[in-house]
C-alpha positions as CSV (number, residue, x, y, z in Angstrom):
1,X,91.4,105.1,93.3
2,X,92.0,108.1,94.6
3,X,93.6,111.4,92.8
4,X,96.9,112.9,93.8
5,X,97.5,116.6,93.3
6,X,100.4,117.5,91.1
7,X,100.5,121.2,91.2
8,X,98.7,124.1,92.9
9,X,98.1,127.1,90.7
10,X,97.4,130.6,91.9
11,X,96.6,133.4,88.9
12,X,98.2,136.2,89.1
13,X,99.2,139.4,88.0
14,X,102.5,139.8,89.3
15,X,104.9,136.8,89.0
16,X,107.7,138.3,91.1
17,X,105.7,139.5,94.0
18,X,103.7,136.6,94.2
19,X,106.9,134.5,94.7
20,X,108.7,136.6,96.7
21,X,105.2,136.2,99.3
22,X,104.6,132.6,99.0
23,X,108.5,131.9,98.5
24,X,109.4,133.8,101.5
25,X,106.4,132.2,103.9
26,X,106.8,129.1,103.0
27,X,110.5,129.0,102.8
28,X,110.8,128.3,99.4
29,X,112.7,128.4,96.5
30,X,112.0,129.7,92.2
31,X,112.5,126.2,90.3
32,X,111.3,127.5,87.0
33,X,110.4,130.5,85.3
34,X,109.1,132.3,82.2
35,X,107.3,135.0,80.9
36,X,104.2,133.9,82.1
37,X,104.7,131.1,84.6
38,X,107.2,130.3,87.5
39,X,106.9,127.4,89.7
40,X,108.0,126.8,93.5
41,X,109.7,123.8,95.0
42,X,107.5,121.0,95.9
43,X,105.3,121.6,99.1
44,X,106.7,119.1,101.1
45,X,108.5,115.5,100.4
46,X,106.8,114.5,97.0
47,X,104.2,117.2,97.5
48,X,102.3,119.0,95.1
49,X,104.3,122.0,93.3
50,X,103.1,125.3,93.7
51,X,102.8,127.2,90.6
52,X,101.3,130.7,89.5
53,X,100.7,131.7,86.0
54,X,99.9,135.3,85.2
55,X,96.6,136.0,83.3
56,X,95.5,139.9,82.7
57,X,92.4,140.3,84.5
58,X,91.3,139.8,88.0
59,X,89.4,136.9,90.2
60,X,85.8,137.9,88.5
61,X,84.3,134.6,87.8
62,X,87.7,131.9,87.0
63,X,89.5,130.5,90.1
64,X,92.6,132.1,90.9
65,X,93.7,128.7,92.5
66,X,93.0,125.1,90.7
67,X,94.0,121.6,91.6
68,X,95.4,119.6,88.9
69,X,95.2,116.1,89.9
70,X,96.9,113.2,88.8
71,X,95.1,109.9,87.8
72,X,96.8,107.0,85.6
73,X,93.0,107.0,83.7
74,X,91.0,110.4,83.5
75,X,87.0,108.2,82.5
76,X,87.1,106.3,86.4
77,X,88.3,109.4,87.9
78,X,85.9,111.5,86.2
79,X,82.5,109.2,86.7
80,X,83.5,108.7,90.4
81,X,83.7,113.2,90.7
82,X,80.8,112.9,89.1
83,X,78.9,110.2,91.7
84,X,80.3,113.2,94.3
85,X,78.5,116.1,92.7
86,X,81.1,117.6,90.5
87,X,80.0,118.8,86.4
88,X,82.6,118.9,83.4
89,X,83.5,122.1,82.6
90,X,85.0,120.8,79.1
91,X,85.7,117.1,77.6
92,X,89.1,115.6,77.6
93,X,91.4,117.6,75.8
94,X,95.2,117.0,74.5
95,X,97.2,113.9,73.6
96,X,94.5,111.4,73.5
97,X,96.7,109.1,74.9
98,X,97.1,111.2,77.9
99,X,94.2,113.8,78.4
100,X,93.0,115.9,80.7
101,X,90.0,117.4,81.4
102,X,88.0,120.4,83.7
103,X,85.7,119.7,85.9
104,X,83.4,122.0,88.3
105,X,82.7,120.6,92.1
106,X,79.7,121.1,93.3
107,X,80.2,125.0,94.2
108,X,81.6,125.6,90.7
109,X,85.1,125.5,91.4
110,X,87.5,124.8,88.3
111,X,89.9,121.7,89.0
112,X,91.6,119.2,86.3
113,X,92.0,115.2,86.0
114,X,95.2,114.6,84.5
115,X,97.0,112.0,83.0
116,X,100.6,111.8,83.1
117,X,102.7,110.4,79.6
């Protein structure tokens, strides 16, 4: 089983600037937006979305980009990233039904397993 990514997201301080960059060099288009959050059209056919989400400091120690990855069942994923090398950052969190959880790979790197409802 491998993981698919659903959304790439960059932090951010400025929403507007960071769209008009990645929107304008990748060719893209604004699908969503709030106060905190806007979202670009997929990367590709079926790609991943690429997202950013302000936050009000700068890259110190959290990622400024993080792979969420999709995986019907979060435990198999999880054990098999943690065969690899990688270290959970957190357990599962949310909707029991469907969590998620953070992980670290082996350089420390945030990325989450998610499970879709």
């Amino acid at each position: 089983m491998n993981p698919k990514v659903g959304n790439l997201v960059i932090d951010c301080a400025d929403l507007g600037a960071m769209a008009a960059f990645w929107g304008g060099l990748l060719g893209m288009k604004t699908t969503a937006r709030s106060d905190d959050w806007l979202d670009l059209e997929p990367l590709g056919a079926g790609g991943p979305i690429l997202s950013f989400q302000r936050v009000p400091e700068g890259k110190k120690i959290k990622n400024r980009l993080h792979l969420d990855l999709d995986v019907p069942d979060i435990r198999p994923a999880c054990e098999r990233a943690k065969r690899l090398g990688a270290t959970p950052a957190a357990g599962p969190m949310g909707n029991p039904a469907h969590p998620f959880q953070v992980w670290r790979d082996p350089e420390g790197n945030e990325f989450c397993f998610c499970t879709a409802p």
